[in-house]
Coordinates of C-alpha atoms (C1' of nucleotides) in Angstrom, one line a residue:
Chain A
X1 CA 218.4 101.9 -9.2
X2 CA 221.5 103.5 -10.2
X3 CA 223.1 105.8 -7.7
X4 CA 220.3 105.9 -5.2
X5 CA 221.7 104.0 -2.7
X6 CA 223.3 105.8 0.4
X7 CA 225.0 104.3 3.3
X8 CA 226.7 101.6 1.4
X9 CA 229.4 103.3 -0.2
X10 CA 231.0 103.1 -3.7
X11 CA 228.8 101.5 -6.3
X12 CA 226.1 100.2 -4.3
X13 CA 225.0 98.5 -1.1
X14 CA 226.8 95.2 -2.0
X15 CA 229.8 95.7 0.0
X16 CA 228.2 97.0 3.2
X17 CA 225.7 94.0 2.8
X18 CA 228.3 91.5 2.5
X19 CA 230.1 92.8 5.8
X20 CA 226.6 92.6 7.4
X21 CA 226.7 89.0 6.5
X22 CA 224.0 89.0 3.7
X23 CA 224.5 85.8 1.7
X24 CA 222.6 85.0 -1.5
X25 CA 219.6 82.9 -1.0
X26 CA 219.4 83.5 2.6
X27 CA 217.2 85.7 4.8
X28 CA 217.3 89.2 4.7
X29 CA 215.2 91.7 6.8
X30 CA 213.4 94.2 5.0
X31 CA 211.1 97.6 6.0
X32 CA 210.2 99.6 3.1
X33 CA 209.8 103.7 3.8
X34 CA 207.7 104.6 0.7
X35 CA 209.5 107.3 -1.2
X36 CA 212.4 107.4 1.0
X37 CA 214.5 104.3 1.1
X38 CA 214.4 100.8 2.8
X39 CA 215.9 99.3 6.0
X40 CA 217.6 95.9 5.4
X41 CA 218.9 93.6 8.0
X42 CA 221.3 90.6 7.7
X43 CA 222.6 88.1 10.5
X44 CA 225.7 90.6 11.2
X45 CA 224.2 93.7 11.1
X46 CA 221.2 96.5 9.8
X47 CA 221.6 98.7 6.9
X48 CA 219.8 101.9 6.1
X49 CA 219.6 102.7 2.4
X50 CA 218.0 105.9 1.0
X51 CA 216.3 106.0 -2.4
X52 CA 213.5 104.6 -4.3
X53 CA 212.3 101.4 -2.4
X54 CA 211.3 99.6 -5.6
X55 CA 214.5 99.9 -7.5
X56 CA 216.7 99.1 -4.5
X57 CA 214.6 95.9 -3.7
X58 CA 214.6 94.8 -7.6
X59 CA 218.2 95.4 -7.6
X60 CA 218.9 93.2 -4.4
X61 CA 216.7 90.6 -5.7
X62 CA 218.6 90.1 -8.9
X63 CA 221.8 90.3 -6.9
X64 CA 221.1 88.3 -4.0
X65 CA 217.9 86.3 -4.5
X66 CA 217.0 86.7 -0.9
X67 CA 214.2 85.2 1.3
X68 CA 212.9 88.5 2.0
X69 CA 211.9 88.6 5.5
X70 CA 209.1 90.9 6.9
X71 CA 206.7 91.6 9.5
X72 CA 204.0 91.3 7.1
X73 CA 203.7 91.4 3.2
X74 CA 200.5 93.4 3.5
X75 CA 202.6 96.1 5.6
X76 CA 205.9 95.9 3.5
X77 CA 205.3 94.6 0.0
X78 CA 202.2 96.7 -1.5
X79 CA 204.5 99.6 -2.6
X80 CA 206.9 97.3 -4.1
X81 CA 204.2 95.0 -5.9
X82 CA 202.3 98.1 -7.2
X83 CA 205.9 99.0 -8.9
X84 CA 206.0 95.9 -10.6
X85 CA 208.8 94.2 -8.5
X86 CA 208.6 90.5 -8.2
X87 CA 210.0 89.1 -5.2
X88 CA 210.5 85.3 -5.4
X89 CA 210.7 84.1 -1.9
X90 CA 209.7 85.4 1.6
X91 CA 209.3 84.7 5.3
X92 CA 206.3 86.5 6.5
X93 CA 206.5 86.8 10.5
X94 CA 202.7 87.4 10.5
X95 CA 201.9 84.5 8.4
X96 CA 204.2 82.1 10.4
X97 CA 202.9 83.5 13.6
X98 CA 199.4 82.7 12.5
X99 CA 200.5 79.1 11.8
X100 CA 202.3 78.5 14.9
X101 CA 199.8 80.4 17.5
X102 CA 196.6 80.2 15.8
X103 CA 194.1 83.0 16.9
X104 CA 193.3 86.3 15.6
X105 CA 196.4 88.2 16.5
X106 CA 199.4 88.6 13.8
X107 CA 200.7 91.9 14.7
X108 CA 204.4 92.3 15.5
X109 CA 203.9 92.7 19.1
X110 CA 202.3 89.6 19.3
X111 CA 204.7 87.6 17.0
X112 CA 207.6 89.1 18.9
X113 CA 206.3 88.2 22.4
X114 CA 205.5 84.6 21.1
X115 CA 209.0 84.0 19.5
X116 CA 210.5 85.2 22.9
X117 CA 208.5 83.4 25.4
X118 CA 206.8 86.5 26.5
X119 CA 203.3 87.0 27.4
X120 CA 200.9 88.1 24.5
X121 CA 200.8 91.8 24.7
X122 CA 197.5 93.9 24.7
X123 CA 196.1 94.3 21.5
X124 CA 197.0 97.5 19.3
X125 CA 194.3 100.0 19.0
X126 CA 191.9 98.9 16.6
X127 CA 192.0 100.4 13.0
X128 CA 195.3 102.2 13.9
X129 CA 197.8 99.6 13.6
X130 CA 198.8 101.0 10.1
X131 CA 201.9 99.6 8.9
X132 CA 204.0 102.7 9.2
X133 CA 201.7 105.1 10.6
X134 CA 201.2 108.6 9.7
X135 CA 200.0 109.9 13.0
X136 CA 202.0 112.2 15.2
X137 CA 203.8 112.4 17.2
X138 CA 204.0 112.4 21.1
X139 CA 206.8 109.9 20.9
X140 CA 207.0 108.4 24.6
X141 CA 209.9 107.7 26.9
X142 CA 210.5 104.5 25.1
X143 CA 211.5 106.4 22.0
X144 CA 212.7 109.8 23.3
X145 CA 214.7 108.0 26.2
X146 CA 216.9 106.5 23.6
X147 CA 215.7 102.8 24.7
X148 CA 214.7 102.2 21.0
X149 CA 212.3 99.7 20.1
X150 CA 212.3 97.5 23.0
X151 CA 210.9 97.9 26.6
X152 CA 212.6 97.2 29.7
X153 CA 210.8 93.9 30.1
X154 CA 211.7 92.7 26.6
X155 CA 208.4 93.4 24.8
X156 CA 208.4 95.8 21.6
X157 CA 207.4 99.3 22.4
X158 CA 204.1 100.5 21.5
X159 CA 205.2 103.3 19.1
X160 CA 207.2 101.1 17.2
X161 CA 204.4 98.4 16.8
X162 CA 201.8 101.2 15.8
X163 CA 204.4 102.7 13.3
X164 CA 204.6 106.1 14.9
X165 CA 208.5 105.5 15.3
X166 CA 208.8 105.3 11.6
X167 CA 206.5 108.1 10.7
X168 CA 207.2 110.8 8.0
X169 CA 207.5 113.3 11.0
X170 CA 210.7 111.7 12.0
X171 CA 214.1 113.3 10.7
X172 CA 215.0 111.4 7.7
X173 CA 218.3 109.8 8.4
X174 CA 217.1 108.8 12.0
X175 CA 214.0 107.4 10.3
X176 CA 216.0 105.5 8.0
X177 CA 218.3 104.0 10.9
X178 CA 215.1 103.1 12.7
X179 CA 213.7 101.2 9.6
X180 CA 216.9 99.0 9.4
X181 CA 216.4 98.4 13.3
X182 CA 213.0 97.5 12.7
X183 CA 214.1 95.1 9.9
X184 CA 216.5 93.5 12.4
X185 CA 214.0 92.7 14.7
X186 CA 211.6 91.2 12.0
X187 CA 214.7 88.9 11.1
X188 CA 215.3 88.0 14.6
X189 CA 211.6 87.1 15.0
X190 CA 211.8 85.0 11.8
X191 CA 214.7 83.2 13.2
X192 CA 213.0 82.3 16.5
X193 CA 210.0 81.2 14.4
X194 CA 212.1 78.9 12.2
X195 CA 213.7 77.3 15.3
X196 CA 210.1 76.6 16.6
X197 CA 209.0 75.4 13.1
X198 CA 211.7 73.1 12.7
X199 CA 211.6 71.8 16.3
X200 CA 208.1 71.3 16.2
X201 CA 206.9 68.0 17.8
X202 CA 205.2 65.7 15.5
X203 CA 201.9 64.7 17.4
X204 CA 200.3 63.0 14.5
X205 CA 200.0 59.1 14.0
X206 CA 202.6 59.1 11.1
X207 CA 205.5 61.1 10.3
X208 CA 204.8 64.2 8.1
X209 CA 207.4 64.9 5.1
X210 CA 210.6 66.4 6.4
X211 CA 210.6 70.1 7.5
X212 CA 206.7 70.3 6.5
X213 CA 206.1 72.9 9.1
X214 CA 208.8 75.0 7.9
X215 CA 207.7 74.6 4.4
X216 CA 204.2 75.2 5.1
X217 CA 205.0 78.6 6.9
X218 CA 207.0 79.5 3.7
X219 CA 204.2 78.7 1.3
X220 CA 201.8 80.5 3.7
X221 CA 204.3 83.4 3.2
X222 CA 204.2 83.1 -0.4
X223 CA 200.2 83.2 -0.2
X224 CA 200.6 86.3 1.8
X225 CA 202.5 88.0 -0.9
X226 CA 200.0 86.7 -3.4
X227 CA 197.3 88.3 -1.4
X228 CA 198.8 91.4 -2.0
X229 CA 199.4 90.7 -5.7
X230 CA 195.7 89.6 -6.2
X231 CA 194.6 93.3 -4.8
X232 CA 197.0 95.0 -7.0
X233 CA 196.1 92.8 -10.0
X234 CA 192.6 92.5 -9.7
X235 CA 190.2 90.2 -11.5
X236 CA 189.5 91.2 -15.3
X237 CA 185.9 91.7 -15.8
X238 CA 183.8 92.5 -18.9
X239 CA 181.9 95.6 -17.7
X240 CA 179.5 95.5 -20.7
X241 CA 178.5 91.8 -20.0
X242 CA 178.3 92.4 -16.3
X243 CA 176.1 95.5 -16.6
X244 CA 173.8 93.3 -19.2
X245 CA 173.3 90.5 -16.4
X246 CA 172.6 93.1 -13.8
X247 CA 170.1 94.8 -16.2
X248 CA 168.4 91.4 -16.8
X249 CA 167.7 91.0 -13.1
X250 CA 166.8 94.5 -12.1
X251 CA 166.3 96.8 -15.0
X252 CA 168.5 99.8 -16.3
X253 CA 170.7 101.8 -13.9
X254 CA 168.8 104.1 -11.9
X255 CA 169.7 107.8 -12.2
X256 CA 170.2 109.5 -9.0
X257 CA 168.6 108.8 -5.4
X258 CA 165.3 109.3 -6.7
X259 CA 165.6 106.6 -9.5
X260 CA 166.9 104.3 -6.7
X261 CA 163.9 104.9 -4.7
X262 CA 161.5 104.2 -7.9
X263 CA 163.6 101.2 -8.8
X264 CA 163.3 99.9 -5.1
X265 CA 159.4 100.9 -5.2
X266 CA 159.0 98.9 -8.6
X267 CA 160.8 95.9 -7.2
X268 CA 158.3 95.6 -4.4
X269 CA 155.2 96.3 -6.1
X270 CA 154.3 93.0 -7.6
X271 CA 154.8 91.3 -4.2
X272 CA 153.0 94.1 -2.4
X273 CA 150.2 93.4 -4.9
X274 CA 150.0 89.7 -3.6
X275 CA 151.3 90.0 0.0
X276 CA 149.8 93.5 1.2
X277 CA 152.0 96.5 2.0
X278 CA 154.6 94.3 4.0
X279 CA 158.2 95.5 4.6
X280 CA 159.9 92.7 2.7
X281 CA 163.3 93.6 4.0
X282 CA 162.2 92.7 7.6
X283 CA 162.1 89.0 7.7
X284 CA 159.8 89.0 10.8
X285 CA 157.5 91.1 8.9
X286 CA 157.6 88.7 6.0
X287 CA 156.8 85.7 8.4
X288 CA 153.9 87.5 9.6
X289 CA 152.4 88.2 6.4
X290 CA 153.1 84.5 5.3
X291 CA 151.3 83.4 8.5
X292 CA 148.3 85.5 7.3
X293 CA 148.2 83.5 4.3
X294 CA 148.1 80.3 6.4
X295 CA 151.8 79.3 6.1
X296 CA 153.4 78.7 9.5
X297 CA 157.0 78.6 9.0
X298 CA 159.9 78.7 11.5
X299 CA 161.7 81.0 8.9
X300 CA 161.5 82.5 5.3
X301 CA 164.6 80.9 3.9
X302 CA 164.5 80.4 0.0
X303 CA 164.6 76.4 0.3
X304 CA 161.6 76.4 2.7
X305 CA 159.6 78.8 0.3
X306 CA 160.2 76.6 -2.7
X307 CA 158.4 73.9 -1.1
X308 CA 155.5 76.0 -1.2
X309 CA 155.7 77.2 -4.7
X310 CA 152.3 75.9 -5.9
X311 CA 150.5 76.6 -2.8
X312 CA 150.0 80.4 -3.5
X313 CA 151.3 83.0 -6.5
X314 CA 152.8 85.3 -3.7
X315 CA 155.6 82.7 -3.0
X316 CA 157.0 82.8 -6.2
X317 CA 156.7 86.6 -6.5
X318 CA 158.5 86.7 -3.0
X319 CA 161.3 84.4 -4.5
X320 CA 161.6 86.4 -7.3
X321 CA 162.0 89.5 -5.5
X322 CA 164.7 87.8 -3.4
X323 CA 166.8 87.4 -6.2
X324 CA 166.3 90.7 -7.7
X325 CA 167.1 92.6 -4.3
X326 CA 170.3 90.4 -3.8
X327 CA 171.4 91.5 -7.3
X328 CA 170.5 95.1 -6.8
X329 CA 172.0 95.5 -3.3
X330 CA 174.9 93.1 -3.3
X331 CA 175.9 92.7 -7.1
X332 CA 174.2 95.5 -8.8
X333 CA 175.5 98.7 -10.3
X334 CA 176.7 100.2 -7.0
X335 CA 178.8 97.2 -6.5
X336 CA 180.3 97.7 -10.0
X337 CA 180.9 101.2 -9.5
X338 CA 182.8 100.6 -6.2
X339 CA 185.1 97.6 -7.1
X340 CA 185.5 97.6 -10.7
X341 CA 188.1 100.1 -11.9
X342 CA 188.5 102.1 -14.8
X343 CA 190.9 99.4 -16.3
X344 CA 188.2 96.8 -15.8
X345 CA 189.5 95.1 -13.0
X346 CA 187.3 94.0 -10.0
X347 CA 189.7 94.5 -6.8
X348 CA 189.1 93.7 -3.2
X349 CA 191.4 93.0 -0.2
X350 CA 192.6 89.6 0.3
X351 CA 193.7 87.9 3.2
X352 CA 196.1 84.7 3.1
X353 CA 194.8 82.9 6.1
X354 CA 191.8 83.9 7.8
X355 CA 189.3 82.1 10.1
X356 CA 189.6 79.2 12.2
X357 CA 191.1 76.6 9.6
X358 CA 193.2 79.0 7.7
X359 CA 191.5 79.4 4.5
X360 CA 192.0 82.5 2.3
X361 CA 189.3 85.2 2.0
X362 CA 188.6 88.0 0.0
X363 CA 186.4 91.2 0.1
X364 CA 184.6 92.8 -2.5
X365 CA 182.3 89.7 -3.1
X366 CA 185.2 88.0 -4.8
X367 CA 184.6 84.6 -3.3
X368 CA 180.8 84.5 -3.7
X369 CA 180.3 85.9 -7.2
X370 CA 177.0 84.4 -8.4
X371 CA 177.2 82.0 -11.1
X372 CA 175.2 84.2 -13.6
X373 CA 178.1 86.8 -13.1
X374 CA 180.8 84.3 -14.2
X375 CA 180.4 85.2 -18.1
X376 CA 181.5 88.6 -16.9
X377 CA 184.8 87.3 -15.7
X378 CA 186.6 87.5 -19.3
X379 CA 190.1 87.5 -20.6
X380 CA 191.2 90.6 -22.0
X381 CA 192.2 90.9 -25.8
X382 CA 195.2 88.8 -26.5
X383 CA 194.9 86.8 -23.3
X384 CA 193.1 83.6 -22.2
X385 CA 191.8 82.6 -18.7
X386 CA 193.3 79.3 -17.5
X387 CA 191.2 77.7 -14.7
X388 CA 191.8 74.7 -12.7
X389 CA 190.2 73.2 -9.6
X390 CA 191.2 70.4 -7.4
X391 CA 189.2 67.3 -7.7
X392 CA 187.6 65.7 -4.4
X393 CA 190.4 67.4 -2.6
X394 CA 188.9 67.1 0.8
X395 CA 188.7 63.1 0.8
X396 CA 192.0 63.0 -0.6
X397 CA 193.3 65.1 2.1
X398 CA 191.7 63.3 4.7
X399 CA 193.5 59.9 3.1
X400 CA 196.9 61.8 3.2
X401 CA 196.8 63.0 6.9
X402 CA 195.2 60.5 8.4
X403 CA 197.6 57.8 7.0
X404 CA 194.6 55.4 6.1
X405 CA 196.3 52.9 3.5
X406 CA 192.7 52.0 2.2
X407 CA 191.7 55.5 1.6
X408 CA 195.0 56.3 0.3
X409 CA 194.5 53.5 -2.2
X410 CA 191.1 54.8 -3.3
X411 CA 192.6 58.4 -3.6
X412 CA 195.0 57.0 -6.4
X413 CA 192.1 56.5 -8.7
X414 CA 190.7 59.5 -11.0
X415 CA 187.4 59.1 -9.1
X416 CA 187.8 58.4 -5.7
X417 CA 184.4 57.6 -4.8
X418 CA 184.3 54.7 -7.3
X419 CA 186.6 52.2 -5.3
X420 CA 184.9 53.6 -1.9
X421 CA 181.3 52.7 -3.3
X422 CA 183.0 49.2 -4.4
X423 CA 184.4 48.8 -0.8
X424 CA 181.3 49.9 1.0
X425 CA 178.9 48.0 -1.4
X426 CA 176.8 51.0 -2.1
X427 CA 176.2 53.0 -5.2
X428 CA 178.2 56.2 -5.9
X429 CA 176.0 58.8 -4.7
X430 CA 175.7 56.9 -1.2
X431 CA 179.2 56.6 -0.9
X432 CA 179.8 60.2 -1.7
X433 CA 177.2 61.4 1.1
X434 CA 178.9 58.9 3.7
X435 CA 182.4 60.0 3.2
X436 CA 181.0 63.7 3.5
X437 CA 179.1 63.0 6.4
X438 CA 182.0 61.3 8.0
X439 CA 184.2 64.2 7.4
X440 CA 181.9 66.9 8.5
X441 CA 180.2 65.1 11.4
X442 CA 176.7 64.3 10.4
X443 CA 173.6 65.0 12.7
X444 CA 170.6 63.5 10.9
X445 CA 170.6 59.9 10.2
X446 CA 170.6 59.9 6.4
X447 CA 173.7 58.1 5.9
X448 CA 173.7 55.9 8.9
X449 CA 174.3 52.4 7.5
X450 CA 176.9 53.5 4.9
X451 CA 178.7 55.4 7.9
X452 CA 178.9 52.0 9.7
X453 CA 180.5 50.6 6.5
X454 CA 182.9 53.4 6.3
X455 CA 184.1 52.5 9.7
X456 CA 184.8 49.1 8.8
X457 CA 186.4 50.1 5.6
X458 CA 188.5 52.8 6.6
X459 CA 189.1 52.8 10.4
X460 CA 192.0 54.7 10.4
X461 CA 190.4 57.6 8.7
X462 CA 187.5 57.3 11.0
X463 CA 189.4 57.3 14.1
X464 CA 191.5 60.4 13.0
X465 CA 188.3 62.3 12.6
X466 CA 187.0 61.2 15.9
X467 CA 190.2 62.0 17.7
X468 CA 189.8 65.8 16.3
X469 CA 186.3 65.8 17.4
X470 CA 187.2 64.8 20.8
X471 CA 189.9 67.2 20.9
X472 CA 187.4 69.9 20.1
X473 CA 184.5 69.0 22.6
X474 CA 187.3 69.1 25.2
X475 CA 188.4 72.5 24.2
X476 CA 191.8 71.4 23.0
X477 CA 193.5 72.9 20.3
X478 CA 194.1 70.8 17.0
X479 CA 196.9 71.0 14.8
X480 CA 196.5 70.6 11.0
X481 CA 198.9 68.4 8.8
X482 CA 201.2 71.4 8.1
X483 CA 201.2 72.5 11.8
X484 CA 198.4 75.2 12.1
X485 CA 197.3 75.6 15.5
X486 CA 193.7 75.8 15.4
X487 CA 191.8 76.9 18.6
X488 CA 188.7 75.5 19.4
X489 CA 187.2 78.1 21.7
X490 CA 187.9 76.0 25.1
X491 CA 189.8 78.9 26.3
X492 CA 187.6 82.1 25.9
X493 CA 184.3 82.6 27.3
X494 CA 185.1 79.4 29.4
X495 CA 181.7 78.5 30.6
X496 CA 182.1 76.1 33.5
X497 CA 179.8 73.4 31.9
X498 CA 179.0 73.9 28.2
X499 CA 175.7 72.7 27.1
X500 CA 175.8 69.5 24.7
X501 CA 174.9 71.9 21.8
X502 CA 178.1 73.8 22.4
X503 CA 180.3 70.6 22.7
X504 CA 178.7 69.1 19.6
X505 CA 179.6 72.3 17.6
X506 CA 183.2 72.2 18.7
X507 CA 183.4 68.8 17.7
X508 CA 182.1 69.3 14.4
X509 CA 184.2 72.3 14.0
X510 CA 187.4 70.6 15.0
X511 CA 186.5 67.6 12.9
X512 CA 186.0 69.9 9.8
X513 CA 189.2 72.1 10.6
X514 CA 191.5 69.3 10.3
X515 CA 190.4 68.5 6.9
X516 CA 189.5 71.9 5.7
X517 CA 192.6 73.6 7.2
X518 CA 195.0 71.0 5.6
X519 CA 193.3 71.4 2.1
X520 CA 193.8 75.2 2.5
X521 CA 197.7 74.5 3.1
X522 CA 197.8 72.2 0.2
X523 CA 196.0 74.6 -1.7
X524 CA 198.5 77.6 -1.1
X525 CA 201.5 75.4 -1.6
X526 CA 200.1 74.7 -5.1
X527 CA 199.2 78.4 -5.6
X528 CA 202.8 79.5 -4.6
X529 CA 204.1 77.0 -6.9
X530 CA 201.9 78.2 -9.9
X531 CA 203.1 81.7 -8.7
X532 CA 206.7 80.8 -9.0
X533 CA 206.3 79.1 -12.5
X534 CA 204.4 82.1 -14.1
X535 CA 207.3 84.3 -13.0
X536 CA 210.0 81.9 -14.3
X537 CA 208.0 81.8 -17.5
X538 CA 208.3 85.7 -17.7
X539 CA 205.3 85.9 -20.1
X540 CA 203.3 88.1 -17.8
X541 CA 201.2 85.6 -16.7
X542 CA 199.2 86.4 -13.1
X543 CA 197.1 84.5 -10.8
X544 CA 194.0 86.4 -10.6
X545 CA 191.6 84.5 -8.3
X546 CA 192.1 81.9 -5.7
X547 CA 188.9 80.3 -4.7
X548 CA 189.6 77.5 -1.9
X549 CA 190.1 74.7 -4.5
X550 CA 190.3 76.6 -7.7
X551 CA 192.7 79.0 -9.4
X552 CA 192.2 81.3 -12.2
X553 CA 195.2 82.6 -14.4
X554 CA 195.2 85.4 -16.7
X555 CA 197.9 84.9 -19.3
X556 CA 198.7 86.2 -22.8
X557 CA 197.1 83.7 -25.3
X558 CA 200.2 82.3 -26.7
X559 CA 201.2 81.1 -23.3
X560 CA 197.8 79.5 -22.4
X561 CA 198.9 75.7 -22.9
X562 CA 202.1 76.3 -21.0
X563 CA 200.0 77.9 -18.0
X564 CA 197.8 74.8 -18.2
X565 CA 200.9 72.3 -18.0
X566 CA 202.1 74.4 -15.2
X567 CA 199.1 74.1 -13.2
X568 CA 199.3 70.4 -13.5
X569 CA 202.9 70.0 -12.9
X570 CA 202.7 72.5 -9.9
X571 CA 200.1 70.3 -8.3
X572 CA 202.3 67.4 -8.6
X573 CA 205.2 69.1 -7.2
X574 CA 203.4 70.5 -4.2
X575 CA 201.4 67.4 -3.5
X576 CA 204.5 65.5 -3.4
X577 CA 206.3 67.9 -1.2
X578 CA 203.3 68.1 1.0
X579 CA 202.0 64.6 1.5
X580 CA 204.7 62.2 -0.2
X581 CA 203.8 59.9 -3.1
X582 CA 200.9 58.0 -1.1
X583 CA 198.0 60.1 -2.2
X584 CA 197.2 61.4 -6.1
X585 CA 195.9 64.5 -6.1
X586 CA 194.0 65.6 -9.5
X587 CA 193.0 68.9 -11.2
X588 CA 190.7 69.7 -13.9
X589 CA 192.2 72.3 -16.2
X590 CA 190.6 74.3 -19.1
X591 CA 191.7 77.1 -21.3
X592 CA 188.6 79.6 -21.9
X593 CA 187.9 83.0 -22.6
X594 CA 185.2 83.4 -20.1
X595 CA 185.1 81.9 -16.4
X596 CA 181.7 80.7 -17.3
X597 CA 183.0 78.5 -20.0
X598 CA 185.0 76.2 -17.7
X599 CA 183.3 73.1 -16.3
Chain B
dT1 C1' 177.1 104.4 16.9
dT2 C1' 177.7 99.3 17.7
dC3 C1' 176.4 94.8 17.5
dC4 C1' 173.7 90.8 16.5
dC5 C1' 170.5 88.1 13.2
dA6 C1' 168.6 86.6 9.1
dA7 C1' 169.4 85.7 4.7
dC8 C1' 172.4 84.0 0.7
dG9 C1' 176.2 83.8 -2.6
dT10 C1' 180.7 81.0 -2.8
dA11 C1' 184.0 76.4 -1.6
Chain C
dC1 C1' 175.7 67.3 4.6
dG2 C1' 178.3 69.9 7.7
dT3 C1' 181.9 73.6 8.1
dA4 C1' 183.8 78.1 6.6
dC5 C1' 183.7 83.0 4.8
dG6 C1' 181.8 88.1 3.1
dT7 C1' 177.8 91.2 2.5
dT8 C1' 173.3 93.3 3.1
dG9 C1' 169.5 95.4 5.6
dG10 C1' 167.0 95.8 9.7
dG11 C1' 166.2 96.2 14.7
dA12 C1' 167.9 96.1 19.4
dA13 C1' 171.1 97.3 22.7
dT14 C1' 174.2 101.1 23.8

DNA sequence: TTCCCAACGTA
DNA sequence: CGTACGTTGGGAAT
């Protein structure tokens, strides 16, 4: 970063940072102004630094190895990651807020308010809550009056939350000072969150590992940074193979809108010949046409049509049409065009903890690639893919978080269902169905007797699940093992007397959330540990896909064996921190050239 | 233009 | 054997 720093004096920012109370390994607030500089904040003061943000941050990473503390990785880390800077540790205020508060809000205004005991502010204008807005300009009284980022009532000022206060139209030196001030507020918010995480009451029947909530906040923070990296890195795709897979389903790439239209008509023709000129893309029309053939169905879902395969040739044609249409519209040439870059990387936006239970989500179809396309996910020359997926993760998680000693004993086996089957006195498939039925709240009576035996064999686990279900039915929030608050919908749309259907759905949701959500936490702790290990190895390996219980790494060929070992050791480390020694977690690991070759 | 539903891919 | 998510197209509501 030679010579880029201003404000620190002398050889660099070290002196000023030291005077501001920055210490190696400790929290350091960070705001990035792309192309202009950074705002830093340590416990004793804030420091504006002009210069290239990536160079400044890379230097400080090496010098201080801090826990970078920002409002959100999504808003701050993008330019740094794009410039190739590795950031080892962070506290992501948005991620910690999602963990502590649940719900959909994670903007600075909401996090600040929660951390200071203030009521949640009005939601920022949708779509305009950019990290550092470029919009102008009518800086309101809160800014112009010199009152800075805080309103009189203690809330964050709107002009700061929406980024206008840091916009490029602000005079450069003032803009940097504001960035440092903004970093200071992120640091203060993080400190309050840390106190809340450390002081969190432990409502569970048995004690969690020490500081689990704080550890979880940090691994969730790492996942938020990983989400930024995943989008920058992308998933390596062999475009020729992908196009061949598409072509096999829908034919050659159509040329222009006319070709598009012709291909569409060609897809429809065989079904029209058998079913009449029905609008195949309108389910109601398809339903009516099928009724004309004598099939009276509640809907036209594939599994329902498959039962009628022998009855009329139109059924087979329709099912074939559905597959082709899915490929053409969702995973076809247009999709490749939109999401696969010139460098052969499939890119989409990632979210580190979306939805009710806090799983990762991804756009651009990254989480729902059809199996037929997996041969197209391929290592680049000189590289390998290393794939690992957790085995039977949800029942193992249930054993860990419920504290059921008998289930934990079963979870010490490579195949958890074998001892469960023995305990229940049933065969393995029945045992598996019984466990899943218990975890997810069965409604049809298929596993009735096995479920009653589950109750006798694993009463602690079943009581844990029943308690979550009761909380959900009552509209009470539940907390996952790592401390994530999951709202069950009792608050919003509070109808006076919800029908049984709604109550039952809330119960199933809560029963599922305490398992699925906890599994998501363990997964992210694993992913964060793997990420750190890859960086430490220094061989350029990257996580390229996270898929709920599966990790895919892209590594130089000669590092593949080490990466496979890392996946196993990282799981052991993460699981020990997360659950102690009582439960074993297992991963299936394979070094492959194509994703389809694993498993 | 916005919102909801059906359908289906993944875990 | 239920939950979660994203994407698409169509139709109704606005």
